[in-house]
Short mmCIF file of C-alpha atoms and ligand atoms in Angstrom, two decimals:
data_model
loop_
_atom_site.label_atom_id
_atom_site.label_comp_id
_atom_site.label_asym_id
_atom_site.label_seq_id
_atom_site.Cartn_x
_atom_site.Cartn_y
_atom_site.Cartn_z
CA MET A 1045 -0.09 0.11 0.02
CA GLU A 1046 1.65 3.38 -0.92
CA VAL A 1047 0.96 6.36 1.22
CA ALA A 1048 2.20 9.71 0.31
CA ALA A 1049 -0.40 12.11 1.62
CA VAL A 1050 -0.73 13.34 5.26
CA TYR A 1051 -3.16 15.57 6.88
CA ILE A 1052 -2.44 17.40 10.21
CA HIS A 1053 -5.38 18.91 12.24
CA ILE A 1054 -5.11 21.67 14.56
CA PRO A 1055 -8.33 22.50 16.13
CA PHE A 1056 -8.04 26.03 17.57
CA CYS A 1057 -9.30 29.23 16.52
CA HIS A 1058 -9.32 32.91 18.20
CA SER A 1059 -13.06 33.21 17.55
CA ILE A 1060 -15.69 30.77 16.55
CA CYS A 1061 -17.90 31.27 13.61
CA SER A 1062 -21.58 30.84 13.76
CA TYR A 1063 -21.84 28.24 10.78
CA CYS A 1064 -18.75 25.93 11.54
CA ASP A 1065 -19.29 22.36 12.63
CA PHE A 1066 -15.55 21.43 12.16
CA CYS A 1067 -13.62 20.19 14.94
CA LYS A 1068 -12.50 23.43 16.47
CA MET A 1069 -12.26 25.06 20.21
CA TYR A 1070 -11.31 28.16 21.23
CA TYR A 1071 -7.44 28.98 21.34
CA HIS A 1072 -5.68 28.40 24.93
CA GLU A 1073 -2.41 28.57 25.09
CA GLU A 1074 -1.80 25.52 27.53
CA LEU A 1075 -4.19 23.24 25.63
CA VAL A 1076 -2.21 23.77 22.46
CA ASP A 1077 0.74 22.99 24.32
CA ASP A 1078 -0.63 19.76 25.51
CA TYR A 1079 -2.10 19.14 22.08
CA LEU A 1080 1.48 19.15 20.45
CA THR A 1081 2.55 16.76 22.61
CA ALA A 1082 -0.09 14.26 22.10
CA LEU A 1083 -0.01 15.02 18.33
CA GLU A 1084 3.70 13.94 18.27
CA LYS A 1085 2.89 10.46 19.95
CA GLU A 1086 -0.14 9.83 17.28
CA ILE A 1087 2.41 10.40 14.65
CA ALA A 1088 5.19 8.33 16.28
CA THR A 1089 2.49 5.53 16.63
CA TYR A 1090 1.38 5.45 13.31
CA TYR A 1091 4.13 6.80 10.73
CA HIS A 1092 5.96 4.07 9.15
CA GLY A 1093 8.78 6.40 7.21
CA GLU A 1094 7.16 6.58 3.86
CA GLU A 1095 7.85 9.37 1.64
CA ILE A 1096 5.45 12.13 1.77
CA LYS A 1097 4.40 14.20 -1.33
CA THR A 1098 1.70 16.38 0.19
CA LEU A 1099 1.37 17.59 3.72
CA TYR A 1100 -1.72 19.67 4.64
CA ILE A 1101 -2.00 21.50 7.98
CA GLY A 1102 -5.84 22.16 8.43
CA GLY A 1103 -8.23 23.23 10.96
CA GLY A 1104 -9.42 25.05 12.86
CA SER A 1105 -7.11 27.78 12.21
CA PRO A 1106 -3.52 26.59 12.31
CA SER A 1107 -2.32 30.10 11.93
CA CYS A 1108 -3.69 31.28 15.08
CA LEU A 1109 -0.76 29.32 17.05
CA SER A 1110 1.89 31.49 18.59
CA LEU A 1111 5.39 31.75 16.91
CA SER A 1112 7.16 29.47 19.51
CA GLN A 1113 4.20 26.83 19.06
CA LEU A 1114 4.37 27.12 15.43
CA LYS A 1115 7.95 26.10 15.78
CA ARG A 1116 7.43 23.35 18.05
CA LEU A 1117 4.66 22.25 15.48
CA PHE A 1118 7.15 22.28 12.61
CA GLN A 1119 9.79 20.78 14.78
CA ILE A 1120 7.40 17.52 15.39
CA LEU A 1121 6.50 17.88 11.48
CA ASP A 1122 10.09 17.28 10.56
CA VAL A 1123 9.71 13.69 11.39
CA PHE A 1124 7.96 13.31 7.87
CA HIS A 1125 10.29 12.35 4.81
CA LEU A 1126 9.04 15.06 2.41
CA THR A 1127 9.86 14.25 -1.17
CA LYS A 1128 11.72 17.50 -3.23
CA GLU A 1129 8.43 18.05 -5.28
CA ARG A 1130 6.36 18.47 -1.91
CA GLU A 1131 3.26 20.51 -1.53
CA VAL A 1132 3.04 21.77 2.22
CA THR A 1133 -0.23 23.80 2.73
CA ILE A 1134 -0.98 25.54 5.59
CA GLU A 1135 -4.77 26.89 6.58
CA VAL A 1136 -4.74 30.56 7.35
CA ASN A 1137 -7.74 32.78 8.98
CA PRO A 1138 -7.00 36.39 7.64
CA GLU A 1139 -6.87 37.65 11.28
CA ASP A 1140 -3.87 35.81 11.69
CA ILE A 1141 -1.73 37.21 8.87
CA GLU A 1142 1.43 39.00 10.05
CA GLU A 1143 4.82 39.19 8.93
CA GLU A 1144 6.88 36.85 11.29
CA LYS A 1145 4.73 34.19 10.58
CA LEU A 1146 4.71 34.23 7.26
CA GLN A 1147 8.28 34.05 7.64
CA LEU A 1148 8.52 30.79 9.73
CA TRP A 1149 6.22 29.29 7.68
CA LYS A 1150 8.26 29.92 4.50
CA ARG A 1151 11.47 28.67 6.53
CA TRP A 1152 10.02 25.83 7.44
CA GLY A 1153 9.10 24.78 3.98
CA VAL A 1154 5.33 25.93 3.45
CA ASN A 1155 4.72 26.20 -0.05
CA ARG A 1156 0.88 26.82 -0.19
CA ILE A 1157 -1.21 29.01 1.93
CA SER A 1158 -5.10 28.73 1.83
CA ILE A 1159 -6.96 31.71 3.38
CA GLY A 1160 -10.47 31.93 4.50
CA HIS A 1161 -12.03 35.09 3.17
CA GLU A 1162 -15.45 33.95 2.45
CA THR A 1163 -16.90 37.36 1.54
CA ALA A 1164 -16.23 40.89 1.75
CA GLN A 1165 -19.48 42.33 2.87
CA ALA A 1166 -20.00 43.56 6.48
CA LYS A 1167 -23.53 42.23 6.80
CA TYR A 1168 -22.76 38.57 5.71
CA LEU A 1169 -19.53 38.51 7.60
CA ALA A 1170 -21.61 39.53 10.66
CA ASP A 1171 -24.15 36.73 9.92
CA LEU A 1172 -21.20 34.44 9.86
CA GLY A 1173 -19.70 35.60 13.26
CA ARG A 1174 -16.53 36.45 11.53
CA SER A 1175 -14.91 39.72 12.43
CA SER A 1176 -12.61 40.28 8.96
CA CYS A 1177 -12.15 38.90 5.73
CA LEU A 1178 -8.84 39.10 3.52
CA THR A 1179 -7.71 42.72 2.61
CA SER A 1180 -5.86 43.45 -0.42
CA GLU A 1181 -2.90 44.95 1.90
CA ALA A 1182 -2.88 41.50 3.90
CA LEU A 1183 -2.66 39.42 0.66
CA SER A 1184 -0.16 41.83 -0.80
CA LEU A 1185 2.21 40.78 2.26
CA VAL A 1186 1.41 37.09 1.80
CA LYS A 1187 2.28 37.51 -1.63
CA ARG A 1188 5.75 38.79 -0.70
CA TYR A 1189 6.48 35.38 0.64
CA PHE A 1190 4.18 32.88 -1.26
CA SER A 1191 2.81 32.81 -5.03
CA ASN A 1192 0.61 29.45 -4.53
CA ILE A 1193 -2.33 30.80 -2.73
CA ASN A 1194 -5.95 29.54 -2.23
CA VAL A 1195 -8.66 31.66 -1.15
CA ASP A 1196 -12.04 30.32 0.04
CA LEU A 1197 -15.43 32.23 -1.11
CA MET A 1198 -18.89 31.47 0.51
CA TYR A 1199 -21.75 32.14 -0.81
CA GLY A 1200 -25.84 31.35 -0.52
CA PHE A 1201 -26.36 33.75 2.41
CA ALA A 1202 -30.17 34.29 3.14
CA SER A 1203 -31.48 37.18 0.75
CA GLN A 1204 -28.02 37.72 -0.85
CA THR A 1205 -28.85 39.09 -4.31
CA LYS A 1206 -26.88 38.49 -7.83
CA ARG A 1207 -25.64 42.13 -7.36
CA GLU A 1208 -23.96 41.33 -3.81
CA PHE A 1209 -22.56 38.17 -5.23
CA LEU A 1210 -21.36 39.48 -8.27
CA LYS A 1211 -19.38 42.13 -6.03
CA ASP A 1212 -17.78 39.34 -4.02
CA ILE A 1213 -16.82 37.41 -7.14
CA PHE A 1214 -15.15 40.67 -8.57
CA THR A 1215 -13.26 41.48 -5.54
CA LEU A 1216 -12.10 38.04 -5.41
CA LEU A 1217 -10.84 38.29 -9.08
CA SER A 1218 -8.71 41.29 -8.21
CA PHE A 1219 -7.05 39.31 -5.64
CA ASP A 1220 -5.53 37.47 -8.38
CA VAL A 1221 -4.68 34.20 -6.86
CA PRO A 1222 -4.12 30.98 -8.58
CA HIS A 1223 -6.59 28.81 -6.85
CA ILE A 1224 -10.32 29.40 -5.25
CA SER A 1225 -12.37 27.11 -3.33
CA THR A 1226 -15.99 27.98 -3.23
CA TYR A 1227 -18.66 26.95 -0.43
CA SER A 1228 -22.53 27.26 -0.59
CA LEU A 1229 -23.41 27.97 3.17
CA ILE A 1230 -24.45 24.78 4.82
CA LEU A 1231 -26.58 25.07 7.86
CA GLU A 1232 -25.07 22.38 9.99
CA GLU A 1233 -27.32 20.99 12.89
CA HIS A 1234 -25.87 22.42 16.30
CA THR A 1235 -24.26 25.72 14.60
CA LYS A 1236 -25.50 28.86 16.20
CA LEU A 1237 -26.86 29.83 12.50
CA TYR A 1238 -28.95 26.42 12.38
CA LEU A 1239 -30.34 27.00 15.84
CA LYS A 1240 -31.43 30.51 15.26
CA HIS A 1241 -33.36 29.37 12.16
CA TYR A 1242 -31.12 31.39 9.63
CA PRO A 1243 -33.14 31.27 6.55
CA ARG A 1244 -31.98 29.03 3.56
CA LEU A 1245 -31.39 30.77 0.42
CA ASP A 1246 -33.79 29.63 -2.51
CA GLU A 1247 -32.41 26.40 -4.22
CA ASP A 1248 -33.09 27.65 -7.65
CA VAL A 1249 -31.11 31.12 -6.70
CA ASP A 1250 -28.29 28.89 -4.99
CA ALA A 1251 -28.01 27.02 -8.33
CA SER A 1252 -27.74 30.00 -10.56
CA PHE A 1253 -25.23 31.29 -8.21
CA TYR A 1254 -23.07 28.13 -8.78
CA TYR A 1255 -23.28 28.26 -12.39
CA LEU A 1256 -22.65 32.24 -12.55
CA LEU A 1257 -19.29 31.68 -10.44
CA SER A 1258 -18.20 28.88 -12.72
CA SER A 1259 -18.83 30.69 -15.93
CA ILE A 1260 -17.32 34.02 -14.55
CA LEU A 1261 -14.14 32.09 -13.03
CA GLU A 1262 -13.55 30.19 -16.33
CA GLN A 1263 -13.81 33.19 -18.33
CA HIS A 1264 -10.81 34.69 -16.25
CA GLY A 1265 -8.65 31.58 -16.80
CA TYR A 1266 -9.54 29.33 -14.02
CA THR A 1267 -10.41 25.71 -14.69
CA HIS A 1268 -13.21 24.46 -12.70
CA TYR A 1269 -11.41 21.01 -12.14
CA GLU A 1270 -13.73 19.99 -9.19
CA ILE A 1271 -17.29 20.76 -8.06
CA SER A 1272 -16.09 23.52 -5.93
CA ASN A 1273 -12.47 24.16 -6.53
CA PHE A 1274 -11.15 26.43 -9.51
CA ALA A 1275 -7.31 26.74 -10.31
CA LYS A 1276 -4.82 28.14 -13.02
CA GLU A 1277 -3.00 26.11 -14.91
CA GLY A 1278 -0.47 24.05 -12.87
CA TYR A 1279 -1.92 25.23 -9.52
CA ALA A 1280 -4.54 22.38 -8.70
CA SER A 1281 -4.21 21.05 -5.18
CA ASN A 1282 -2.29 17.94 -5.22
CA HIS A 1283 -3.12 16.93 -1.73
CA ASN A 1284 -6.89 17.07 -2.27
CA LEU A 1285 -6.47 15.16 -5.41
CA THR A 1286 -5.00 12.69 -3.26
CA TYR A 1287 -8.67 12.35 -1.69
CA TRP A 1288 -10.64 12.67 -5.12
CA GLN A 1289 -8.17 9.90 -6.51
CA ASN A 1290 -8.99 7.59 -3.92
CA ASP A 1291 -5.58 7.30 -2.78
CA HIS A 1292 -4.23 6.36 0.92
CA TYR A 1293 -3.44 8.83 3.32
CA TYR A 1294 -2.55 9.44 6.66
CA GLY A 1295 -4.88 11.75 8.74
CA PHE A 1296 -3.29 13.09 12.45
CA GLY A 1297 -4.85 15.19 15.01
CA LEU A 1298 -8.54 15.83 16.92
CA GLY A 1299 -11.18 14.64 14.68
CA ALA A 1300 -8.76 13.88 11.63
CA SER A 1301 -9.74 11.17 9.25
CA GLY A 1302 -7.43 8.84 7.21
CA TYR A 1303 -7.37 6.07 4.76
CA LEU A 1304 -5.01 3.57 5.37
CA THR A 1305 -5.89 -0.32 5.44
CA THR A 1306 -9.12 1.11 6.82
CA ARG A 1307 -10.95 4.33 6.81
CA TYR A 1308 -10.88 5.72 10.32
CA THR A 1309 -11.82 9.16 12.04
CA ASN A 1310 -10.19 10.32 15.24
CA THR A 1311 -12.16 11.37 18.23
CA ARG A 1312 -13.30 14.89 18.87
CA SER A 1313 -12.53 14.71 22.61
CA LEU A 1314 -9.54 16.50 23.60
CA SER A 1315 -9.12 14.64 26.76
CA SER A 1316 -9.66 11.21 25.02
CA TYR A 1317 -7.15 12.26 22.42
CA CYS A 1318 -4.40 13.53 24.78
CA ALA A 1319 -5.08 10.21 26.71
CA GLY A 1320 -3.74 8.36 23.62
CA LYS A 1321 -7.52 7.12 22.68
CA TYR A 1322 -7.07 8.47 19.10
CA ARG A 1323 -9.54 6.40 16.73
CA LEU A 1324 -13.34 6.94 17.11
CA GLU A 1325 -14.43 4.70 14.26
CA GLU A 1326 -12.62 2.63 12.18
CA GLU A 1327 -14.23 0.99 8.73
CA ARG A 1328 -12.71 -1.81 6.95
CA VAL A 1329 -12.76 -1.25 3.29
CA THR A 1330 -13.67 -4.26 1.40
CA LYS A 1331 -12.75 -4.47 -2.70
CA GLU A 1332 -16.54 -3.53 -3.25
CA ASP A 1333 -16.47 -0.35 -0.98
CA ALA A 1334 -13.08 0.51 -2.49
CA MET A 1335 -14.97 0.41 -6.08
CA VAL A 1336 -18.02 2.85 -4.74
CA TYR A 1337 -15.40 5.17 -3.43
CA GLU A 1338 -13.47 5.38 -6.71
CA MET A 1339 -16.65 6.36 -8.34
CA ILE A 1340 -17.99 8.75 -6.05
CA LEU A 1341 -14.90 10.64 -5.32
CA GLY A 1342 -13.45 10.39 -8.78
CA LEU A 1343 -16.57 11.90 -9.99
CA ARG A 1344 -16.34 14.99 -8.23
CA THR A 1345 -13.46 15.94 -10.79
CA ALA A 1346 -14.05 17.36 -14.20
CA LYS A 1347 -11.61 14.60 -15.76
CA GLY A 1348 -13.79 11.95 -13.98
CA VAL A 1349 -12.74 8.37 -13.21
CA SER A 1350 -10.52 6.28 -15.91
CA LYS A 1351 -11.70 3.14 -17.18
CA SER A 1352 -8.33 1.48 -17.30
CA SER A 1353 -6.95 2.30 -13.95
CA PHE A 1354 -10.24 1.03 -12.14
CA PHE A 1355 -9.69 -1.99 -14.39
CA ARG A 1356 -5.76 -2.07 -13.18
CA LYS A 1357 -6.82 -1.43 -9.52
CA PHE A 1358 -9.87 -3.82 -9.33
CA GLY A 1359 -9.44 -6.31 -12.13
CA CYS A 1360 -13.12 -5.94 -13.49
CA GLN A 1361 -14.65 -3.06 -15.65
CA ILE A 1362 -16.70 -0.05 -14.26
CA GLU A 1363 -19.66 -1.69 -16.34
CA GLN A 1364 -19.52 -4.96 -14.73
CA SER A 1365 -19.58 -3.30 -11.28
CA PHE A 1366 -22.14 -0.75 -11.96
CA ASP A 1367 -25.62 -0.86 -13.57
CA ILE A 1368 -24.87 2.92 -15.58
CA MET A 1369 -26.88 2.48 -18.72
CA GLU A 1370 -29.83 4.38 -17.16
CA LEU A 1371 -27.31 7.48 -16.07
CA LEU A 1372 -25.75 7.80 -19.41
CA ASN A 1373 -29.07 7.48 -20.98
CA GLN A 1374 -30.30 10.35 -18.69
CA ASN A 1375 -27.08 12.42 -19.75
CA LEU A 1376 -26.48 12.23 -16.10
CA LEU A 1377 -22.97 10.72 -16.98
CA GLU A 1378 -21.00 10.87 -19.99
CA LEU A 1379 -18.11 8.73 -21.59
CA LYS A 1380 -15.09 10.88 -23.06
CA GLY A 1381 -12.04 8.74 -24.28
CA ASP A 1382 -11.03 6.54 -21.24
CA HIS A 1383 -12.75 8.79 -18.51
CA TYR A 1384 -16.31 8.71 -17.13
CA SER A 1385 -17.47 12.10 -15.85
CA ILE A 1386 -20.35 14.15 -14.90
CA PRO A 1387 -21.37 16.74 -17.45
CA LYS A 1388 -20.54 20.13 -16.20
CA GLU A 1389 -23.92 21.29 -16.84
CA LYS A 1390 -25.28 18.68 -14.10
CA TRP A 1391 -22.50 19.45 -11.32
CA TYR A 1392 -25.22 21.40 -9.12
CA LEU A 1393 -26.80 17.86 -9.02
CA GLU A 1394 -23.66 16.09 -8.24
CA ASN A 1395 -24.76 14.68 -4.83
CA SER A 1396 -27.94 13.33 -5.96
CA ILE A 1397 -26.25 11.68 -9.10
CA LEU A 1398 -23.84 10.11 -6.68
CA ILE A 1399 -26.57 9.06 -4.30
CA LYS A 1400 -27.75 7.22 -7.43
CA PHE A 1401 -24.43 5.48 -8.05
CA LEU A 1402 -25.03 3.54 -4.69
CA GLU A 1403 -28.18 2.37 -5.93
CA VAL A 1404 -26.67 0.84 -9.12
CA LYS A 1405 -23.80 -0.65 -7.60
CA ARG A 1406 -24.19 -4.75 -9.05
CA GLU A 1407 -24.46 -7.22 -6.17
CA LYS A 1408 -21.87 -10.10 -6.83
C1 SAM B 611 -10.80 25.26 8.32
S1 SAM B 611 -11.72 26.49 7.36
C2 SAM B 611 -10.85 27.83 6.88
C3 SAM B 611 -9.52 28.38 7.75
C4 SAM B 611 -9.85 29.33 8.89
N1 SAM B 611 -10.33 28.40 9.90
C5 SAM B 611 -10.90 30.51 8.29
O1 SAM B 611 -12.33 29.96 8.81
O2 SAM B 611 -10.39 31.54 7.92
C6 SAM B 611 -12.30 25.89 5.97
C7 SAM B 611 -13.45 26.47 5.10
O3 SAM B 611 -14.58 25.56 5.13
C8 SAM B 611 -15.72 26.50 4.72
N2 SAM B 611 -16.90 25.90 5.73
C9 SAM B 611 -16.74 25.64 6.79
N3 SAM B 611 -18.15 25.56 7.39
C10 SAM B 611 -18.93 25.85 6.49
C11 SAM B 611 -20.38 25.51 6.00
N4 SAM B 611 -21.07 25.13 7.36
N5 SAM B 611 -20.95 25.98 5.00
C12 SAM B 611 -20.23 26.31 3.90
N6 SAM B 611 -18.91 26.08 3.83
C13 SAM B 611 -18.12 26.09 5.20
C14 SAM B 611 -15.36 28.00 5.11
O4 SAM B 611 -15.46 28.39 3.57
C15 SAM B 611 -13.98 27.92 5.69
O5 SAM B 611 -13.07 28.59 5.09
S1 SF4 B 612 -14.66 28.61 9.99
FE1 SF4 B 612 -12.38 28.71 10.43
S2 SF4 B 612 -12.16 30.14 12.04
FE2 SF4 B 612 -14.33 29.71 11.95
S3 SF4 B 612 -14.57 28.42 13.69
FE3 SF4 B 612 -14.44 26.91 11.73
S4 SF4 B 612 -12.56 26.67 11.70
FE4 SF4 B 612 -12.30 28.37 13.14
#
């Protein structure tokens, strides 16, 4: 089994957003110190010294750690054998952008920065419980040290108009970054927004925003390479491609998930984690499961799933394993050369199409 990707979860943030259901908690100096000790132990328990091509430090907001904590984190991560062409990403909250941190990340080999911008409009930032967004001044500072930059954009706020959305898209284009991840607001149960019955945007409006965003970004030189992700040539996220190609990866840290011989998710309880009880759930992945993952993850991408590589991996054809005739007849699936993919004009329906995939799996 080849493993060449590592995800590291840092679950701390200086403030907690009203929509966020990620594994996160308020920053507290001593908690971070204890957490880093536990993280080091978890890595020592499971990492077998493989060559790692992509390392992704996500959260939470790993950027909220102090300079000395960040230094300690990178000393811990030094255990990984990274290849020369490594991609090392860190997730950054705009509040935390400061020159000394940028210098430290650069020095420790980070070469990709992912920033949660979300929206430039004060009223929606207030809805989200976020104090700030990315400014052009902060971005200029980041660009002095990094060129491979992703910015997250959110939309789908209650009563958001097309005019407001266009304003956000053009602000984003003015940033001139090579990668953009987009998120339509999900009202996750137990979040503040959900509990206060924040209204959902009409689904047809949400769908029209999705296609508007896609067409404007494509006109400006971005390739819509995955349902929610856009990149200029050469800047697709190698780490995320690991997930979509159904490849193996380590997940370390509170609430992190990984895919080794099993798919697993770590506990979200800090006390259990610090006591060395890392795993919460572990699912054995049968060949049948792996085939389903291969399809539903690969079909998120514009390229889709390769027939020949499916055959190489599983020793059978896609058509033998899935009854895809109806999906093809309904134009929910298409075959281009060696690859099955979902036509771009159907991408908004992606989730329902993927659910159909589970239904068309042929029983052995
Ligand atoms: C870990 S955060 C990014 C880094 C940093 N914590 C921050 O917020 O600036 C990952 C991204 O997930 C997206 N996200 C989180 N919860 C979401 C939700 N309920 N609906 C839509 N997008 C969400 C946001 O765009 C956010 O930027
Ligand atoms: S969206 Fe980012 S900053 Fe906000 S609570 Fe979630 S992880 Fe923290």
